[in-house]
Short mmCIF file of C-alpha atoms in Angstrom, two decimals:
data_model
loop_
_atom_site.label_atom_id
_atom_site.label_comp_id
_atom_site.label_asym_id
_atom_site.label_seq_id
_atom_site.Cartn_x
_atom_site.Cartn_y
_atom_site.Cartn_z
CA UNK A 14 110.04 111.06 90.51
CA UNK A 15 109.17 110.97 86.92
CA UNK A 16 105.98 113.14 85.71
CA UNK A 17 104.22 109.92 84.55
CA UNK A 18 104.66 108.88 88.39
CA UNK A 19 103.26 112.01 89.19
CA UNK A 20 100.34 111.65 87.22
CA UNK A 21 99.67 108.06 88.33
CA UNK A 22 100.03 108.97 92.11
CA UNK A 23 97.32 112.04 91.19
CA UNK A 24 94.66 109.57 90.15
CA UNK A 25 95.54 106.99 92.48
CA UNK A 26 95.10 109.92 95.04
CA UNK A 27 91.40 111.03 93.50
CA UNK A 28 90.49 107.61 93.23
CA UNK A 29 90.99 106.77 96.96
CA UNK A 30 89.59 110.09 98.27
CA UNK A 31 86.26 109.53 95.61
CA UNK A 32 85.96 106.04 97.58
CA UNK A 33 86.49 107.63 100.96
CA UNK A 34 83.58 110.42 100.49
CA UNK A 35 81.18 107.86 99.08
CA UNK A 36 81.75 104.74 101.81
CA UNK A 37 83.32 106.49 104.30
CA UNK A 38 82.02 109.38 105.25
CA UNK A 39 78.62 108.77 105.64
CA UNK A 40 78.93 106.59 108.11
CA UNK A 41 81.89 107.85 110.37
CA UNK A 42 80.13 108.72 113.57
CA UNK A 43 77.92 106.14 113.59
CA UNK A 44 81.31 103.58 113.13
CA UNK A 45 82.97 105.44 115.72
CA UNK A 46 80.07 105.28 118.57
CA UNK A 47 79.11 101.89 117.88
CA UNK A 48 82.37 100.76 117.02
CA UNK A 49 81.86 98.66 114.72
CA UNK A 50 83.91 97.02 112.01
CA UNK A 51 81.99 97.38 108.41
CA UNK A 52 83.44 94.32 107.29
CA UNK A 53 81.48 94.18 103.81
CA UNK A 54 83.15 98.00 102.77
CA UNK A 55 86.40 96.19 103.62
CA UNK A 56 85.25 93.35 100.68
CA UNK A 57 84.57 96.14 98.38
CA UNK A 58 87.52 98.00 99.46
CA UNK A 59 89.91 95.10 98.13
CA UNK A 60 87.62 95.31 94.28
CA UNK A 61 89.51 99.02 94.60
CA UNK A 62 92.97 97.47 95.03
CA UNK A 63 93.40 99.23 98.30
CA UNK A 64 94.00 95.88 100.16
CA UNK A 65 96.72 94.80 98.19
CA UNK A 66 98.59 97.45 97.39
CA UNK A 67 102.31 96.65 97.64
CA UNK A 68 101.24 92.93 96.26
CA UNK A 69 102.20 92.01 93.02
CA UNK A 70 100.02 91.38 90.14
CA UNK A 71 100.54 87.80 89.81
CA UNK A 72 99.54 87.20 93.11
CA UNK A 73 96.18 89.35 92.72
CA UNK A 74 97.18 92.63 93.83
CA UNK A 75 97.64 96.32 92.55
CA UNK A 76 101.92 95.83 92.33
CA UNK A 77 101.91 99.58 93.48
CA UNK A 78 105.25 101.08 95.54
CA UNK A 79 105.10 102.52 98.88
CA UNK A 80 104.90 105.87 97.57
CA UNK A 81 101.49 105.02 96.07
CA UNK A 82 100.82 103.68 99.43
CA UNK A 83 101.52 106.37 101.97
CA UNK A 84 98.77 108.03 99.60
CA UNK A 85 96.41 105.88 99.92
CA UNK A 86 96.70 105.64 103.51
CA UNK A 87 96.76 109.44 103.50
CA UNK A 88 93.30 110.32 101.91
CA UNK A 89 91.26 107.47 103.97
CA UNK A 90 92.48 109.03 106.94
CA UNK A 91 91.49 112.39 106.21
CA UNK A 92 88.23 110.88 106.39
CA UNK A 93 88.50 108.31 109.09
CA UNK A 94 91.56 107.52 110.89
CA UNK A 95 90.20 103.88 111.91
CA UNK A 96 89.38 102.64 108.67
CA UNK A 97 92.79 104.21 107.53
CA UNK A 98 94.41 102.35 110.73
CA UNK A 99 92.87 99.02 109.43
CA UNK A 100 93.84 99.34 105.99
CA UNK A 101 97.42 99.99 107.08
CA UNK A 102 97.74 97.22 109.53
CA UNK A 103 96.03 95.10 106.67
CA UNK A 104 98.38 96.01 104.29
CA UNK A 105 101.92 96.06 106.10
CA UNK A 106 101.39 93.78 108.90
CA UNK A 107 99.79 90.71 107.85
CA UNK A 108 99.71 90.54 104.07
CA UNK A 109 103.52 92.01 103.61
CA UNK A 110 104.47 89.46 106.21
CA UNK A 111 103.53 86.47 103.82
CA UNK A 112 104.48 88.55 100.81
CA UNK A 113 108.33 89.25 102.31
CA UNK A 114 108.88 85.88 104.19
CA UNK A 115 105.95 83.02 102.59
CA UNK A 116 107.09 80.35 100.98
CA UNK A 117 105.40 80.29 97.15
CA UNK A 118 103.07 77.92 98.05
CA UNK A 119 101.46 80.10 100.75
CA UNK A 120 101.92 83.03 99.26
CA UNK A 121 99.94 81.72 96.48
CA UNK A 122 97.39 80.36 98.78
CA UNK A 123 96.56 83.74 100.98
CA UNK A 124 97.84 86.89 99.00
CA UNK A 125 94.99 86.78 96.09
CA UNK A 126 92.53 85.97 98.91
CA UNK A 127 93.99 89.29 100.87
CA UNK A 128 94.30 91.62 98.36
CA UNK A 129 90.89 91.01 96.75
CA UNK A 130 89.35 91.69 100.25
CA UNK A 131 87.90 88.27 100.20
CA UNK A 132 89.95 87.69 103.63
CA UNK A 133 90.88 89.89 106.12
CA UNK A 134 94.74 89.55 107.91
CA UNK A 135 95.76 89.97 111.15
CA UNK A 136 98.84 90.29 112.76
CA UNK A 137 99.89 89.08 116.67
CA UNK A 138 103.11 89.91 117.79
CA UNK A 139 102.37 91.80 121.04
CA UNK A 140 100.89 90.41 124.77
CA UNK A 141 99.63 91.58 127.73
CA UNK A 142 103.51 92.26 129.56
CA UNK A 143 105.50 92.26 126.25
CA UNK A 144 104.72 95.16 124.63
CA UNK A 145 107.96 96.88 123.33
CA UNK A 146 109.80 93.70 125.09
CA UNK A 147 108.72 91.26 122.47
CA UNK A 148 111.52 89.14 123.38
CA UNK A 149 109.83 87.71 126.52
CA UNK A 150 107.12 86.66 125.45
CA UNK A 151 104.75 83.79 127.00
CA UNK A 152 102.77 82.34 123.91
CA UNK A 153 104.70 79.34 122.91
CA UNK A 154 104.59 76.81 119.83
CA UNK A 155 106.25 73.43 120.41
CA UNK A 156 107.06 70.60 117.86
CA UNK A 157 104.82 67.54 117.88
CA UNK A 158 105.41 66.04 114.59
CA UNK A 159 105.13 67.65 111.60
CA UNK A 160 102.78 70.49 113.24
CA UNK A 161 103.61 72.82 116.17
CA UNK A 162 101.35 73.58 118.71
CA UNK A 163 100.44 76.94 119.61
CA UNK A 164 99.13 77.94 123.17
CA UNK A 165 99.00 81.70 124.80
CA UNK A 166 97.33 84.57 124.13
CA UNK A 167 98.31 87.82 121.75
CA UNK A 168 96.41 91.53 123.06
CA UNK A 169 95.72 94.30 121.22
CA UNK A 170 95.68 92.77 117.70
CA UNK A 171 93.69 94.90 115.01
CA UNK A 172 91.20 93.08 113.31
CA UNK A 173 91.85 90.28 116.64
CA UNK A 174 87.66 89.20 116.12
CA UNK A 175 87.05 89.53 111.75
CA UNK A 176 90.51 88.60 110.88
CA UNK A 177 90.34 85.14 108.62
CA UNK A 178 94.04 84.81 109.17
CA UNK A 179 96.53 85.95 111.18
CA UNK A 180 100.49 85.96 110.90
CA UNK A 181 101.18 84.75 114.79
CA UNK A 182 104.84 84.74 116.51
CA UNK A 183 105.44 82.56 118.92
CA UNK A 184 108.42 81.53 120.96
CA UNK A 185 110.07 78.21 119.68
CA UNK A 186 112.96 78.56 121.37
CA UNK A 187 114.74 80.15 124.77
CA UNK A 188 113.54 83.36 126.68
CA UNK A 189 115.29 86.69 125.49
CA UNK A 190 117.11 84.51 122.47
CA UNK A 191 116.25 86.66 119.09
CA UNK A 192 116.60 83.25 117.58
CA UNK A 193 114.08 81.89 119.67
CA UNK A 194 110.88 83.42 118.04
CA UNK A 195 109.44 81.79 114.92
CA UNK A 196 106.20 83.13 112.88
CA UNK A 197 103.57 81.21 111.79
CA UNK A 198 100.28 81.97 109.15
CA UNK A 199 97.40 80.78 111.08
CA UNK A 200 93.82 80.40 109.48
CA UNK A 201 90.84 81.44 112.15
CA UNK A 202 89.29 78.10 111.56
CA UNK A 203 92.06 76.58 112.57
CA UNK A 204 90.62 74.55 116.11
CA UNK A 205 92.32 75.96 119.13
CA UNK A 206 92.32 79.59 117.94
CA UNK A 207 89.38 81.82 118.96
CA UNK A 208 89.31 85.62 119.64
CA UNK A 209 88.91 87.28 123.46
CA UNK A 210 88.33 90.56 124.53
CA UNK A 211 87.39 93.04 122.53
CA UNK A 212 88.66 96.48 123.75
CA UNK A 213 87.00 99.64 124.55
CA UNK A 214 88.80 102.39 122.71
CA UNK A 215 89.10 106.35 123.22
CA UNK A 216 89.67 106.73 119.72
CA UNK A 217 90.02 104.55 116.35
CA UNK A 218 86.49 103.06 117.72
CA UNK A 219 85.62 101.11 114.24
CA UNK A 220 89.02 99.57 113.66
CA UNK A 221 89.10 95.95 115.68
CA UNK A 222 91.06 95.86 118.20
CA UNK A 223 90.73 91.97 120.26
CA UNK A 224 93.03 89.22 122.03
CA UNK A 225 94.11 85.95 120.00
CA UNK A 226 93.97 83.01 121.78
CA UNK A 227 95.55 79.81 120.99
CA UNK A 228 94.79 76.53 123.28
CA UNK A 229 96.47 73.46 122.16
CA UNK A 230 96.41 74.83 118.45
CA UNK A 231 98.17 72.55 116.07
CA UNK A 232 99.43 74.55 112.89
CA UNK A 233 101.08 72.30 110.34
CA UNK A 234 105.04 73.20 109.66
CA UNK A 235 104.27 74.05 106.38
CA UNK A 236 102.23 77.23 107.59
CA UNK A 237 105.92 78.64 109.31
CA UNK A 238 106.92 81.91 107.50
CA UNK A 239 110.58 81.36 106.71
CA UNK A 240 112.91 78.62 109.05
CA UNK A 241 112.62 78.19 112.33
CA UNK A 242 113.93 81.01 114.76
CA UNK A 243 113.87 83.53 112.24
CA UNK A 244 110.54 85.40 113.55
CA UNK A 245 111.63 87.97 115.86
CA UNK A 246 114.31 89.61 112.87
CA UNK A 247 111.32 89.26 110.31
CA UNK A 248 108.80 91.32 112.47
CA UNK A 249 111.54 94.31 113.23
CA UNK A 250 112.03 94.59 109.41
CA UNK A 251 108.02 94.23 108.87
CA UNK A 252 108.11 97.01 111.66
CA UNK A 253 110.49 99.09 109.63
CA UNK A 254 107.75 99.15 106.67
CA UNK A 255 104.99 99.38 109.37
CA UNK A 256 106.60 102.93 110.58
CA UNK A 257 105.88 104.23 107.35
CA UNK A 258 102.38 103.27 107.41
CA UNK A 259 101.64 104.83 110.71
CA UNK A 260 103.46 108.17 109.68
CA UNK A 261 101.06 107.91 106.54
CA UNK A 262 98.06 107.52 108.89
CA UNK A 263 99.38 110.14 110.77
CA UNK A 264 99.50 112.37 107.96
CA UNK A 265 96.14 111.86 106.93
CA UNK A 266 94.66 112.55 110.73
CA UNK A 267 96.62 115.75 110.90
CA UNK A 268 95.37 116.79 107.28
CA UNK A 269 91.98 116.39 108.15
CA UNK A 270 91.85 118.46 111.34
CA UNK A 271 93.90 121.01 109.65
CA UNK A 272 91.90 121.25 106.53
CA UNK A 273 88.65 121.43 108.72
CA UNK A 274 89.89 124.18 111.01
CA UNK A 275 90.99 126.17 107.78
CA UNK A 276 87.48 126.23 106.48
CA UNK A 277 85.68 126.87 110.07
CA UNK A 278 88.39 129.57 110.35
CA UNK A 279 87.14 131.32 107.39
CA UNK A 280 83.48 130.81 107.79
CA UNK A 281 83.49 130.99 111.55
CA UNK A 282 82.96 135.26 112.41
CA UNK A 283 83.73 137.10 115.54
CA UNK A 284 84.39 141.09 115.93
CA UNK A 285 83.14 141.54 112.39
CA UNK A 286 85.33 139.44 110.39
CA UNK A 287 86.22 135.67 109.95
CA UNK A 288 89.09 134.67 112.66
CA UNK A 289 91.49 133.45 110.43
CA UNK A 290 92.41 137.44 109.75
CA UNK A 291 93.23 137.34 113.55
CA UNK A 292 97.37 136.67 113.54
CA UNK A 293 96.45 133.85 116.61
CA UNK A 294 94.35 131.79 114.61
CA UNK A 295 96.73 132.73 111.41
CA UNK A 296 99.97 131.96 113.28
CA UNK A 297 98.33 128.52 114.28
CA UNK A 298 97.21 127.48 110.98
CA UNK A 299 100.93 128.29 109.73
CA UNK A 300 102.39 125.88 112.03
CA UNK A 301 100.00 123.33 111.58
CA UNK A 302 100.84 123.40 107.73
CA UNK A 303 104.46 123.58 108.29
CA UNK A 304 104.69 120.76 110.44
CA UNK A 305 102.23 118.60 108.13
CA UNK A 306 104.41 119.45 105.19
CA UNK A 307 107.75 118.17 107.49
CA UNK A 308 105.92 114.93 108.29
CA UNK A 309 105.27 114.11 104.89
CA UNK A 310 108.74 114.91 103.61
CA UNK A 311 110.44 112.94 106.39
CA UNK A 312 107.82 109.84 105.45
CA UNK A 313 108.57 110.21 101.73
CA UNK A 314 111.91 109.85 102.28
CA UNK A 315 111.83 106.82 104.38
CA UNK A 316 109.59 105.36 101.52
CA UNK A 317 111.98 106.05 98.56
CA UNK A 318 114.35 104.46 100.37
CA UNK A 319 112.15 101.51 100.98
CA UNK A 320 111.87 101.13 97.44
CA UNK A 321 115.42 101.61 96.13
CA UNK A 322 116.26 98.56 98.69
CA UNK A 323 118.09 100.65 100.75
CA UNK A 324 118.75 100.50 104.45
CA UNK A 325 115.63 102.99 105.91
CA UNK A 326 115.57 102.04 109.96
CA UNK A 327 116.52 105.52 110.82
CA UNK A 328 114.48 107.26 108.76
CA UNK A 329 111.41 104.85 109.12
CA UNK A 330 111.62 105.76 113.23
CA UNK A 331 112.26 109.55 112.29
CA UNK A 332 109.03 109.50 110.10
CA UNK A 333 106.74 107.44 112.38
CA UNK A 334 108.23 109.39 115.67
CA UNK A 335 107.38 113.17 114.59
CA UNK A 336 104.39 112.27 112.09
CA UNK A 337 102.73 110.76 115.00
CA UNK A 338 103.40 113.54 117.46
CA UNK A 339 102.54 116.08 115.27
CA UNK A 340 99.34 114.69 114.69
CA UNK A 341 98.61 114.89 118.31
CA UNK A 342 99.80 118.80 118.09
CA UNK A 343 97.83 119.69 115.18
CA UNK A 344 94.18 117.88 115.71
CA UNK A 345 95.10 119.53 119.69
CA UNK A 346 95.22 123.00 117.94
CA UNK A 347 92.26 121.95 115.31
CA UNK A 348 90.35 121.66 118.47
CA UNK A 349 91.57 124.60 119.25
CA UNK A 350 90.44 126.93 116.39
CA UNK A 351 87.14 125.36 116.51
CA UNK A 352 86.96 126.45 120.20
CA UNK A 353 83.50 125.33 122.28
CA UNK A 354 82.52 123.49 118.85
CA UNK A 355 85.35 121.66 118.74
CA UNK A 356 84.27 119.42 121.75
CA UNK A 357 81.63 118.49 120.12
CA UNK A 358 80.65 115.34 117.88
CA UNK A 359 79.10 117.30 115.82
CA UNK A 360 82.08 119.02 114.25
CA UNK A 361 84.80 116.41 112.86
CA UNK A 362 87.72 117.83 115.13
CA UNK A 363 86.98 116.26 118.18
CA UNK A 364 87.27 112.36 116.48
CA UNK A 365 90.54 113.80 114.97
CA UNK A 366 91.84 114.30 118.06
CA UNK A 367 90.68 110.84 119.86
CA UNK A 368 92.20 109.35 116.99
CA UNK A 369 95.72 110.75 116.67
CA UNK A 370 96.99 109.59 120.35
CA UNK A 371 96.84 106.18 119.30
CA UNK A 372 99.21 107.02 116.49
CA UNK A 373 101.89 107.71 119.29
CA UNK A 374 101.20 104.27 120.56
CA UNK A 375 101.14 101.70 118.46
CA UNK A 376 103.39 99.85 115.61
CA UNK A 377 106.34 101.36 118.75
CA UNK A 378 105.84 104.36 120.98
CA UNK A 379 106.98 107.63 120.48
CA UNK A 380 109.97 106.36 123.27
CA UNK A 381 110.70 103.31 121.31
CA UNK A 382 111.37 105.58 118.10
CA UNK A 383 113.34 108.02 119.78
CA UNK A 384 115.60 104.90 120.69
CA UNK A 385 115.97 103.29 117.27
CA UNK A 386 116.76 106.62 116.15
CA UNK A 387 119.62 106.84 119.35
CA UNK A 388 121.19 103.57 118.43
CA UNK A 389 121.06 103.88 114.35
CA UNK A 390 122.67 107.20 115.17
CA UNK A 391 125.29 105.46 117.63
CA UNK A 392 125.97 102.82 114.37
CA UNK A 393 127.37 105.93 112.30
#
């Protein structure tokens, strides 16, 4: 990486952590317990470019790399790992959907509304009973003219309630046929689409997380992201980007419970000196860092990749799989360090560590990784 990149990624880096301190911050707790979604940061959010960031210029956004990105991602969730969780799923799900598969016309219709925050995008691939086995699942679209009509019902789907639009796949064709899924841009005031249940979360409490619904929803053809059939193989290589994302989120959950147990380690006293001079506390604070600094490498990679158009499955799965895991270690051991405080809300440790299980979870478990990983390796 040039030194000019260097520089750019440094300000890009102080600009998103000065935003994160002054919106962020102050309001973390009270996010997290009520859980709610602060829609109107989100607007300003997008005047930062932090909504559009892999979106060209022409269509409105900041034209940055994923480089750029994964830093982004990275310094919002050392603040707040569900506002850093919505930003990614904002950002690779929905909006790179319509940027990597929209015809002109709709990516000239949505992406400057997107990026500028004005809208916010959701993204419904998973159900109820097709979680990792997207391939069987129940909500169907079915010609009727020159619209298709959409009716089942999508779970866990960030931003499922606020969302203005939402990418949607839906089966077209047969059960199990990876030709048989087709995607589909779908506006919320489209009639026949509403939002469900809302769910209760251990951790990432102010990022939305809601059902879709679709009864008897009519989307015109026009709205379908590429040709017919060709959904299923566009959401594994939206996935492939989306791995990043999560390892960047990762990275930023694990950097803030590690940076907060470094400076309670060397304020916090006991037998007459601060406990990071004791080698336990030392020892854990050098594998925290050492496994931060991995995850990061590992997710660079997969991004430089990404950007020299180069094949990146493998190392996508590698970067999401042990990012995500060793966020659960370190904000575990952050906890740790901070001992009886730690369990508290009243030290930052404790939301760390609610937050980084979902990381494990979603955008493909930790299982579903290892697997990609197995067969890419198998392909060799």
């Amino acid at each position: 990486m040039a030194d000019t990149n260097l520089e750019n990624l440094k300000m890009i880096e102080e600009s998103a952590r000065a935003f994160a301190l002054q919106h962020i911050k102050p309001h973390v707790m009270e996010w997290d317990e009520s859980q709610f979604f602060p829609m109107d940061m989100f607007h300003e959010m997008g005047q930062h470019g932090f909504l559009g960031v892999l979106v060209p210029e022409e269509y409105g956004g900041s034209g940055l790399g994923y480089q750029e990105y994964i830093t982004i991602i990275t310094e919002i969730a050392k603040i707040c790992g569900s506002i850093g969780l919505s930003v990614a799923a904002h950002n690779s799900l929905c909006t790179n959907h319509i940027l990597t598969f929209g015809s002109e016309e709709i990516k000239k219709k949505y992406l400057p509304k997107l990026a500028s925050g004005e809208w916010i995008g959701a993204w419904g691939l998973t159900e109820a009973n097709t979680g990792s086995d997207a391939m069987r699942m129940q909500c169907v679209a079915k010609k009727d003219g020159d619209h298709w009509v959409l009716n089942g019902t999508k779970n866990w789907i960030t931003h499922g309630i606020s969302g203005h639009v939402a990418v949607v796949l839906a089966r077209t064709g047969d059960l199990l046929d990876s030709r048989g899924i087709s995607a589909f841009v779908v506006e919320r005031s489209n009639p026949g689409f509403k939002a469900g249940k809302k769910e209760n979360k251990l951790g990432m409490r102010a990022s939305e997380t809601a059902e879709l619904i679709f009864e008897d929803c009519r989307v015109h053809e026009s709205q379908m992201l590429g040709n017919e059939g060709e959904g299923f193989i566009q959401a594994m290589k939206i996935l492939d980007g989306g791995r990043i994302s999560i390892a960047a989120l990762s990275i930023g959950i694990a950097k803030g419970a590690y940076e907060a147990a470094v400076a309670y380690a060397k304020e916090r006293e006991q037998f007459g000196k601060a406990i990071i001079n004791f080698q336990a506390i030392g020892f854990k604070l050098a594998d925290m860092a050492t496994k931060i600094e991995a995850a990061e490498l590992l997710t660079r990679q997969a991004a430089d990749l990404k950007m020299r158009g180069e094949k990146m499955t493998k190392q996508s799965a590698m970067a999401k799989y042990y990012a995500s895991e060793i966020c659960v270690e370190v904000s575990t051991d952050a906890v740790q360090v901070f001992g009886g405080y730690g369990y508290t809300k009243d030290f930052p440790v404790e939301k760390f560590y609610r937050d980084s299980k979902l990381c494990t979870i979603g955008e493909g478990t930790s299982e579903i990784q290892k697997l990609v990983i197995a067969r890419e390796i198998q392909k060799a």
